[in-house]
Short mmCIF file of C-alpha atoms in Angstrom, two decimals:
data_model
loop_
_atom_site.label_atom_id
_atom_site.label_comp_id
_atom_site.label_asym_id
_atom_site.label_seq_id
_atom_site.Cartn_x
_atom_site.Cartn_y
_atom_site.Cartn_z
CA UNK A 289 -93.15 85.27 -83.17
CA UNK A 290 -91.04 85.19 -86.76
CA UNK A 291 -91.88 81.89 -88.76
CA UNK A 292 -88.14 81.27 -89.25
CA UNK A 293 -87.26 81.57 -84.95
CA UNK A 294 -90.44 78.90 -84.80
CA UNK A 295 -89.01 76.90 -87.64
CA UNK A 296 -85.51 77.27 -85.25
CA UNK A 297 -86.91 76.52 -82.46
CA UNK A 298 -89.51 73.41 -83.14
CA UNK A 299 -86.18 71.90 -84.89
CA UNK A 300 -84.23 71.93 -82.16
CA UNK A 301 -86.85 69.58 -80.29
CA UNK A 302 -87.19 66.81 -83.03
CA UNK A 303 -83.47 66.44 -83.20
CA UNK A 304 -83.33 65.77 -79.33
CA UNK A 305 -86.06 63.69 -79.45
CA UNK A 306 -85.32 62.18 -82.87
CA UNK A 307 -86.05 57.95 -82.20
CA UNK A 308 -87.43 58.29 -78.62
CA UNK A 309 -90.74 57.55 -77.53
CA UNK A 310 -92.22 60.27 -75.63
CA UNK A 311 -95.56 61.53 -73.86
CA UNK A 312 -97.34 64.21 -74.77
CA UNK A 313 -97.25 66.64 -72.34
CA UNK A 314 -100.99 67.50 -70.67
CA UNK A 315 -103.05 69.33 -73.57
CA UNK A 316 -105.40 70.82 -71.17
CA UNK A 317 -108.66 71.17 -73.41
CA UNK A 318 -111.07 72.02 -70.68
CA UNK A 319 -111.26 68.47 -69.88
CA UNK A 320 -109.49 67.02 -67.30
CA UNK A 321 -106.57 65.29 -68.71
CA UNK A 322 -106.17 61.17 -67.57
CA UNK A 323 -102.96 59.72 -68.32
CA UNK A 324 -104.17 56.10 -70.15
CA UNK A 325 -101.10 54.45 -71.63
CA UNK A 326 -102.65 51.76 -73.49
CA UNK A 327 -101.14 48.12 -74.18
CA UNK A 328 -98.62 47.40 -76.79
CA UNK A 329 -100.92 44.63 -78.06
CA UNK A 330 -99.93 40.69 -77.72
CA UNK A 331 -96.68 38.89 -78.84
CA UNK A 332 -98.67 36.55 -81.09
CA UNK A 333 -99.72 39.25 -83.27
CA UNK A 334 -102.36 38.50 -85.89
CA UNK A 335 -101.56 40.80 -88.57
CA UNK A 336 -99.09 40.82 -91.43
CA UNK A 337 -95.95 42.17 -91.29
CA UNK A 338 -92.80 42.30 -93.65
CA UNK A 339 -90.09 39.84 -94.22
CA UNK A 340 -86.30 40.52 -92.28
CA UNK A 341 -84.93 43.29 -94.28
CA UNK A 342 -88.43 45.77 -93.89
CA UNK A 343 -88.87 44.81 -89.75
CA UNK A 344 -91.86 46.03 -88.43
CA UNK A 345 -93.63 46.93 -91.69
CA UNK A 346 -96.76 46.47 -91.93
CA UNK A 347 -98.71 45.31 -94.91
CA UNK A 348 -102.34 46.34 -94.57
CA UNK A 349 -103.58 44.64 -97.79
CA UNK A 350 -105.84 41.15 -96.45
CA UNK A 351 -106.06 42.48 -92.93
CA UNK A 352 -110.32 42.36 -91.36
CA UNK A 353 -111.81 45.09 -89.51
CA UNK A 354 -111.21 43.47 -86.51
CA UNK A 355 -107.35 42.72 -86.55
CA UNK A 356 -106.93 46.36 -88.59
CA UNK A 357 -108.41 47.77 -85.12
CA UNK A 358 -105.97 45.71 -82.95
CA UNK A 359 -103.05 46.96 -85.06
CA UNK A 360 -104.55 50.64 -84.65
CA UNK A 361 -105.22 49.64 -80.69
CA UNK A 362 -101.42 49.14 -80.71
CA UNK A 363 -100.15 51.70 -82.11
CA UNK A 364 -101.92 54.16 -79.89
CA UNK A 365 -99.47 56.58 -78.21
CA UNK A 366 -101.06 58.77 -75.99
CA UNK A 367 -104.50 59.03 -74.64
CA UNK A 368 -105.62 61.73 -72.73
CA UNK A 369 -109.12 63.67 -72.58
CA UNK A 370 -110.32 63.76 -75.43
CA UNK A 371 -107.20 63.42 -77.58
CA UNK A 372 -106.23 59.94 -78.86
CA UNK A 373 -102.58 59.73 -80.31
CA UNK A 374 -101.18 56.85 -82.15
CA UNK A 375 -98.68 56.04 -85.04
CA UNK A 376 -99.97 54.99 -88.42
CA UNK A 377 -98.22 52.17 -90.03
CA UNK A 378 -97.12 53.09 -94.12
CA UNK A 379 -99.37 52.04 -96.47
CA UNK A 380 -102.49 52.72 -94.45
CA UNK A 381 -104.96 55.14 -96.63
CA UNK A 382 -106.66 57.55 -93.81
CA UNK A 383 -110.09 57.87 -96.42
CA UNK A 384 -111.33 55.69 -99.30
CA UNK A 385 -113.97 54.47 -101.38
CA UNK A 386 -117.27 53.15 -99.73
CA UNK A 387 -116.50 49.69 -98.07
CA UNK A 388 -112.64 49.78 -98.33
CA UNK A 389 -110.94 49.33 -95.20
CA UNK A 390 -109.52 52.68 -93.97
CA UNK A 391 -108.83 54.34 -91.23
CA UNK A 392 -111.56 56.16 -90.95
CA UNK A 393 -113.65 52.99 -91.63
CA UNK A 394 -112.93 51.79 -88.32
CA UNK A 395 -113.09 54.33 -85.65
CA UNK A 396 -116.15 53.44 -84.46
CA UNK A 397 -114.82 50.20 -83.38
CA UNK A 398 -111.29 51.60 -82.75
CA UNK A 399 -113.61 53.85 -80.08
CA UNK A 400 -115.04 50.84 -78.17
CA UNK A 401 -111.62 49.57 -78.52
CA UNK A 402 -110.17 52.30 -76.33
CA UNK A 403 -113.13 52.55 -73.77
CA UNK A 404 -114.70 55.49 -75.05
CA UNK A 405 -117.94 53.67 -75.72
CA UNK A 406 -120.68 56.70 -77.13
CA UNK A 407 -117.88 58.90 -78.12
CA UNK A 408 -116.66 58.41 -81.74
CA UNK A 409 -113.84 59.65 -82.31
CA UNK A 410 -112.72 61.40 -85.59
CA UNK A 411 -109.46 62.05 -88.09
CA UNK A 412 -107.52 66.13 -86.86
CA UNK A 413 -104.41 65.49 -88.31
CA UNK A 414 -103.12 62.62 -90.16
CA UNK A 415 -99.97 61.79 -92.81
CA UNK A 416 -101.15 60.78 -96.30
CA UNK A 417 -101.26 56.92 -96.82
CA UNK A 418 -97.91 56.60 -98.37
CA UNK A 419 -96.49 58.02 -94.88
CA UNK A 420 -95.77 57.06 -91.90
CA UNK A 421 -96.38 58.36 -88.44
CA UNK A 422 -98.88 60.83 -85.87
CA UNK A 423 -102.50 60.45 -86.21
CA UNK A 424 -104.27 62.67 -83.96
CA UNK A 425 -107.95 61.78 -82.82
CA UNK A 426 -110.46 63.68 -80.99
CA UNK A 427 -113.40 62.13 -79.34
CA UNK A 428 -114.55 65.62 -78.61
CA UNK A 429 -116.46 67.68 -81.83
CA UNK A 430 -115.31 71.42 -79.64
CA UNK A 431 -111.75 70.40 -79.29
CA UNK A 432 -111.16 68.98 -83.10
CA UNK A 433 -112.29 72.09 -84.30
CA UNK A 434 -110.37 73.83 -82.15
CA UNK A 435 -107.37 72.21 -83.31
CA UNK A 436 -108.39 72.36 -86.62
CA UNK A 437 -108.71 76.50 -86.42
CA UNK A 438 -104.96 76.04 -84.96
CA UNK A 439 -103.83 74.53 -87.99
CA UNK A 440 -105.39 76.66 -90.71
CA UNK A 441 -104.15 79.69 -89.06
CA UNK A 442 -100.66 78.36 -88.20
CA UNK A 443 -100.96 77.68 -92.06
CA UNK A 444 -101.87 81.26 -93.30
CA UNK A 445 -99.12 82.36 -90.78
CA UNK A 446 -96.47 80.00 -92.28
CA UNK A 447 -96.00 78.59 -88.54
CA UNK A 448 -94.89 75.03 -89.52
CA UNK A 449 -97.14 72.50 -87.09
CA UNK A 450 -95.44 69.31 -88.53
CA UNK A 451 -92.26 68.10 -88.77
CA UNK A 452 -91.39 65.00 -90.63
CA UNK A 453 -88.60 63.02 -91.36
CA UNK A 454 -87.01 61.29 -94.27
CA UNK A 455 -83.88 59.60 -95.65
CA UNK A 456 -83.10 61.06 -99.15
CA UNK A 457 -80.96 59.04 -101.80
CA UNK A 458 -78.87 62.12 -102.93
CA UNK A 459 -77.79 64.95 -100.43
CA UNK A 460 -79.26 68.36 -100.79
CA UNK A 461 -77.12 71.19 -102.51
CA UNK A 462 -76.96 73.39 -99.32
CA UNK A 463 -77.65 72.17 -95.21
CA UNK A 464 -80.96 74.04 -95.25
CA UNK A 465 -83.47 76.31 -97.10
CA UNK A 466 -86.92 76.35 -98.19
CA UNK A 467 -88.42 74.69 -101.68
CA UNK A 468 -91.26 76.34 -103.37
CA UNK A 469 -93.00 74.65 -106.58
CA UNK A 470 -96.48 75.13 -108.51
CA UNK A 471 -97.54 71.55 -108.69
CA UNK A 472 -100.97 70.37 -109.87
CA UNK A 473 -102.27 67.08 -110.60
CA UNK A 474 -102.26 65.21 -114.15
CA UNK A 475 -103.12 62.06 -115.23
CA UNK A 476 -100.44 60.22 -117.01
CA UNK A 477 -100.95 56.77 -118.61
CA UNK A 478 -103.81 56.52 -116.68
CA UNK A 479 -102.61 57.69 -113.43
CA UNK A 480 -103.18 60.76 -111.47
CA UNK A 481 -99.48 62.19 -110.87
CA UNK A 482 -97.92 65.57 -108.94
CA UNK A 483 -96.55 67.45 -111.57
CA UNK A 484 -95.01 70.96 -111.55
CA UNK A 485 -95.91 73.63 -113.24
CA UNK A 486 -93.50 76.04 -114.41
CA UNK A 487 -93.79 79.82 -114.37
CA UNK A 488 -98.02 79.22 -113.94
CA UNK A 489 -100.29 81.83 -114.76
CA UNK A 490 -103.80 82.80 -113.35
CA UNK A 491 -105.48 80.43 -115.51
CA UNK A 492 -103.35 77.50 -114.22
CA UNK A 493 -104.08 78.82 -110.79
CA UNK A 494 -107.47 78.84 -111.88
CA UNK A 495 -107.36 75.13 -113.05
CA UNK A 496 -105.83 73.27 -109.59
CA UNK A 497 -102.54 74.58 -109.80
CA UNK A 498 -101.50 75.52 -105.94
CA UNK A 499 -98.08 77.32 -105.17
CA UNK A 500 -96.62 75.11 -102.43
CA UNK A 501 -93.78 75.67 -100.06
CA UNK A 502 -91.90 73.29 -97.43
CA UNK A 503 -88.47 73.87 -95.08
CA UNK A 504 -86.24 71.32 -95.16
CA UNK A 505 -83.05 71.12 -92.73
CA UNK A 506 -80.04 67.92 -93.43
CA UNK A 507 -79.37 66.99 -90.01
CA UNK A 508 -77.08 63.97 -90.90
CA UNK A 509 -75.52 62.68 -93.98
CA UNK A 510 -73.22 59.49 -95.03
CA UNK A 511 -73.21 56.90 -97.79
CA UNK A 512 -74.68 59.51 -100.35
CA UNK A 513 -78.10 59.82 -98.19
CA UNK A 514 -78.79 62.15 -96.02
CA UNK A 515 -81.21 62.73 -92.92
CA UNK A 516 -83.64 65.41 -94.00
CA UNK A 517 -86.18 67.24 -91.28
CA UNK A 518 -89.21 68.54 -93.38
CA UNK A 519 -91.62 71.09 -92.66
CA UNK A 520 -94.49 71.63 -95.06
CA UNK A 521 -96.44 75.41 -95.14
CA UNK A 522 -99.22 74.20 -97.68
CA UNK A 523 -101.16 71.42 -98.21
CA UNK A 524 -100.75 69.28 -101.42
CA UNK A 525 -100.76 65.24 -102.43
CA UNK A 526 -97.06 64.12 -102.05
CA UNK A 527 -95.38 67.48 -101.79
CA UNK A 528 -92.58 66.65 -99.74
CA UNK A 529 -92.03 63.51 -102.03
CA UNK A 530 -92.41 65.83 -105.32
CA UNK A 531 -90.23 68.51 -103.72
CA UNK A 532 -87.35 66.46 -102.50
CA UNK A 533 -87.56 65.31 -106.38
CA UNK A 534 -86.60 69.10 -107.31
CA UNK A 535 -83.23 68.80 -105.19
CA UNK A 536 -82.74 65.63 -107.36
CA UNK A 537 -82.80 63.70 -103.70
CA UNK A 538 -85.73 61.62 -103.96
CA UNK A 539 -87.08 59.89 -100.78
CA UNK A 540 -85.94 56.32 -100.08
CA UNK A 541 -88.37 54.32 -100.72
CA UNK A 542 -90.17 56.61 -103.13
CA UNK A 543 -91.26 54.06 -106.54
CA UNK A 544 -93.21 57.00 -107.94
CA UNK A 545 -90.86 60.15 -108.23
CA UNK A 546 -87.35 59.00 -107.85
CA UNK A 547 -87.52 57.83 -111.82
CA UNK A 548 -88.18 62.30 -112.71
CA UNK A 549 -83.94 61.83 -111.19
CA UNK A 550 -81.79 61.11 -114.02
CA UNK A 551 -77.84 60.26 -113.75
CA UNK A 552 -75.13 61.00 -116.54
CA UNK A 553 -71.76 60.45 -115.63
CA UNK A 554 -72.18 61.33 -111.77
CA UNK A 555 -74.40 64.28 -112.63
CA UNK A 556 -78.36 64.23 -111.89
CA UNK A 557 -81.11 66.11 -113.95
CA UNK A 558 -84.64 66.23 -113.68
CA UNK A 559 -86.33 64.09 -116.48
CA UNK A 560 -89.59 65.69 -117.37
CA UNK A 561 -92.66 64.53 -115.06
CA UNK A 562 -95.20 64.60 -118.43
CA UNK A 563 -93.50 61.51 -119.50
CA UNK A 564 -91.50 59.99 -117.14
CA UNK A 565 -93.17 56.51 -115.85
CA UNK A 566 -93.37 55.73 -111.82
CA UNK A 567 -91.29 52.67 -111.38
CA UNK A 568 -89.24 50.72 -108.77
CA UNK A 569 -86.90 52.96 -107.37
CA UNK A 570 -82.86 52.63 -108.66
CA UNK A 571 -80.44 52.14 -106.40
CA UNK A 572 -76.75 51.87 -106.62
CA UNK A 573 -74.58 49.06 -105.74
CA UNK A 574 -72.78 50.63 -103.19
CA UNK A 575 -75.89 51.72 -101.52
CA UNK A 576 -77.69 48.21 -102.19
CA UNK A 577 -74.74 46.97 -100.30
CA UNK A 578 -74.36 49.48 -97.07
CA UNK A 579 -78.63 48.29 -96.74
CA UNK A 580 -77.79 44.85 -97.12
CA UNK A 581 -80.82 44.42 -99.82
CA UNK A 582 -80.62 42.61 -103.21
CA UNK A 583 -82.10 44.60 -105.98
CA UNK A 584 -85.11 42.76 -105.75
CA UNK A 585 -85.56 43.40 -102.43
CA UNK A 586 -84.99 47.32 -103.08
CA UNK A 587 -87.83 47.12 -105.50
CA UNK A 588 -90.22 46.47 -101.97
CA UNK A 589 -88.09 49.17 -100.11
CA UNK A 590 -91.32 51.18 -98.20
CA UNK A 591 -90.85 55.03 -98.51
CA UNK A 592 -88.85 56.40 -95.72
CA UNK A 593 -91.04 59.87 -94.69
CA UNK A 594 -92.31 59.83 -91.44
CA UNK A 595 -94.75 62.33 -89.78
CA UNK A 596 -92.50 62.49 -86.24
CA UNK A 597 -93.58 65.59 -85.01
CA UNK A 598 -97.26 67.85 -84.43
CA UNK A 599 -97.54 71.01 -82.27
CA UNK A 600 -100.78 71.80 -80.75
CA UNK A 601 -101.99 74.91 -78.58
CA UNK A 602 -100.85 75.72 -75.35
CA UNK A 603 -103.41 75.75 -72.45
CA UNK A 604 -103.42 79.38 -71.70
CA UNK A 605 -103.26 81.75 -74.88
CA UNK A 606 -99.80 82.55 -73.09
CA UNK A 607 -98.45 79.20 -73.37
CA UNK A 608 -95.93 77.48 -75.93
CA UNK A 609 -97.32 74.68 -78.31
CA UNK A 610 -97.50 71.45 -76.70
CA UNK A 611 -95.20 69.26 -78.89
CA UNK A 612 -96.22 65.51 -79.95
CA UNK A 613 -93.77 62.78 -80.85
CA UNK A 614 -94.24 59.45 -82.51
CA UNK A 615 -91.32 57.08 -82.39
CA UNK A 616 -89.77 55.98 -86.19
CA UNK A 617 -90.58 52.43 -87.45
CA UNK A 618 -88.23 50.11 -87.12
CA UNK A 619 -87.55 50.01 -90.94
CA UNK A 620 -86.44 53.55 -90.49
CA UNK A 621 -84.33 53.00 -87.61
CA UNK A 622 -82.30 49.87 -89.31
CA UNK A 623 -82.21 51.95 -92.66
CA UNK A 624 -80.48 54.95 -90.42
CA UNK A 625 -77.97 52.54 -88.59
CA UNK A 626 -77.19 50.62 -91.98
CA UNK A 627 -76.15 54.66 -93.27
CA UNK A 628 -74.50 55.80 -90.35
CA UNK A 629 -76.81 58.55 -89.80
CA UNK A 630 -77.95 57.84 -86.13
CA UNK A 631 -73.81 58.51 -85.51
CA UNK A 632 -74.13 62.06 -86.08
#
């Protein structure tokens, strides 16, 4: 199958499923499959979410282990076999340093949690921290390798797997197309920054530069934003965020790239990355107004890219990918109705 008919094709899915909740279908892993829809957790929830104009953001900074594993118990959108699904809240780092509370910190007890008892489960797939959306866990060492081997060679294929989402402040030049960069990582006042790296040669390649390459398809557009479907083909620390940069149509939300986008007169440039500081993203007052936020409140405006999307394998060698969904945050969903890009 061509990578662009299965870029075609897995797009048509998320746009009918765009905002809706769905199941997995059965995965079939050589286990047999039990449906366990788990509960939505409590109305007196414990942990700490965002004030009105951020609903349903999460702030995982002061949570414990134990109410970080009830919001994780939550979230949980399909389980079946040996496959746990669920949808990471922003802000939620997936590894970390020894005794910071992660993701993968608490899986053991997320596994008790969810009745599996002596089966840990562990991290397949998972958004960076600064995203949002599908985590997929395995409780089964076979099967997440498996999946794993899926992904690399879906990878060296350039068969997307993912499909995210975002709201861009700027509208791309044309509807769709792919974006291809050299980016590396550099340290800049102190901080480790994606940079690109123009026209690289072997040496750069030799010293962490990596060629990267994403589809992107605008699926709605209105008040100067635009709904973007994003498909990364490589693997790289905030590449979508870095490449939406190079269409000068920074993510929402995004108070570490969105200052490379210049303005002069109406007209945006890219500032260069070397020297250009992360700060609060700017937005203008027309746009401040159609979300309702004060400028202050922009300045806490969580990043709008959301992992909505994973295919995994088929039962039979035969079959099609099995296609898993994770609903958007409600952040997300207000941001889109405030825009009028639900409408379209």
């Amino acid at each position: 199958m061509g990578g662009r008919h299965f870029v075609r094709r897995v797009w048509g899915g998320w746009r009918r499923a765009l905002g809706v909740g769905a199941t997995p279908k059965d995965a079939g892993f050589g286990t047999e499959a039990r449906h366990q829809r788990q509960p939505r957790g409590s109305s007196k929830r414990p942990w700490r979410l965002g004030d009105q104009p951020f609903p349903g953001l999460l702030r995982p900074e002061g949570l414990s282990r134990a109410e970080l594993v009830e919001v994780l118990r939550a979230a949980v959108v399909d389980q079946k076999g040996p496959l746990v699904t669920l949808n990471k809240p922003l802000g939620l780092p997936v590894t970390g340093k020894p005794g910071e509370l992660t993701l993968l910190s608490v899986l053991p007890e997320l596994s008790r949690a969810l009745g599996l008892e002596e089966k840990e489960l562990q991290v397949v797939r998972a958004p960076e921290k600064e995203a949002s959306g599908l985590v997929l866990l395995s409780s089964c060492p076979q099967t997440a390798s498996r999946l794993q081997k899926f992904f690399i060679h879906s990878r060296r294929a350039q068969r997307p797997t993912a499909t995210y989402c975002a709201v861009t402040n700027g509208i791309p030049d044309t509807s769709e197309g792919t974006i291809q960069a050299a980016l590396k990582v550099e340290p800049v006042d102190g901080v480790n920054l994606v940079v690109p790296v123009q026209h690289p040669s072997r040496k750069d390649n030799l010293e962490g530069v990596k060629r990267t390459l994403s589809h992107f398809r605008v699926v709605a557009t209105g008040s100067g934003c635009a709904l973007v479907q994003l498909q990364p083909l490589t693997v790289f620390p905030t590449q979508l965020q870095v490449h939406l940069v190079l269409q000068l149509c920074p993510v929402l939300g995004d108070h570490v790239h969105a200052a490379r986008v210049g303005t002069v007169l109406g007209q945006r440039f890219l500032l260069p990355a070397e020297t250009t500081k992360p700060r609060a993203q700017v937005l203008d007052e027309a746009l401040l107004r159609r979300l309702h936020l004060t400028p202050s409140q922009a300045s806490r405006l969580p990043l709008h890219l959301h992992l909505h999307c994973l295919l995994l394998p088929g039962t039979r060698p035969r079959d099609g990918p099995v296609e898993l969904l994770a609903p958007l945050p409600p952040y997300f969903s207000r941001t889109l109705q405030c825009l009028g890009l639900c409408q379209q």
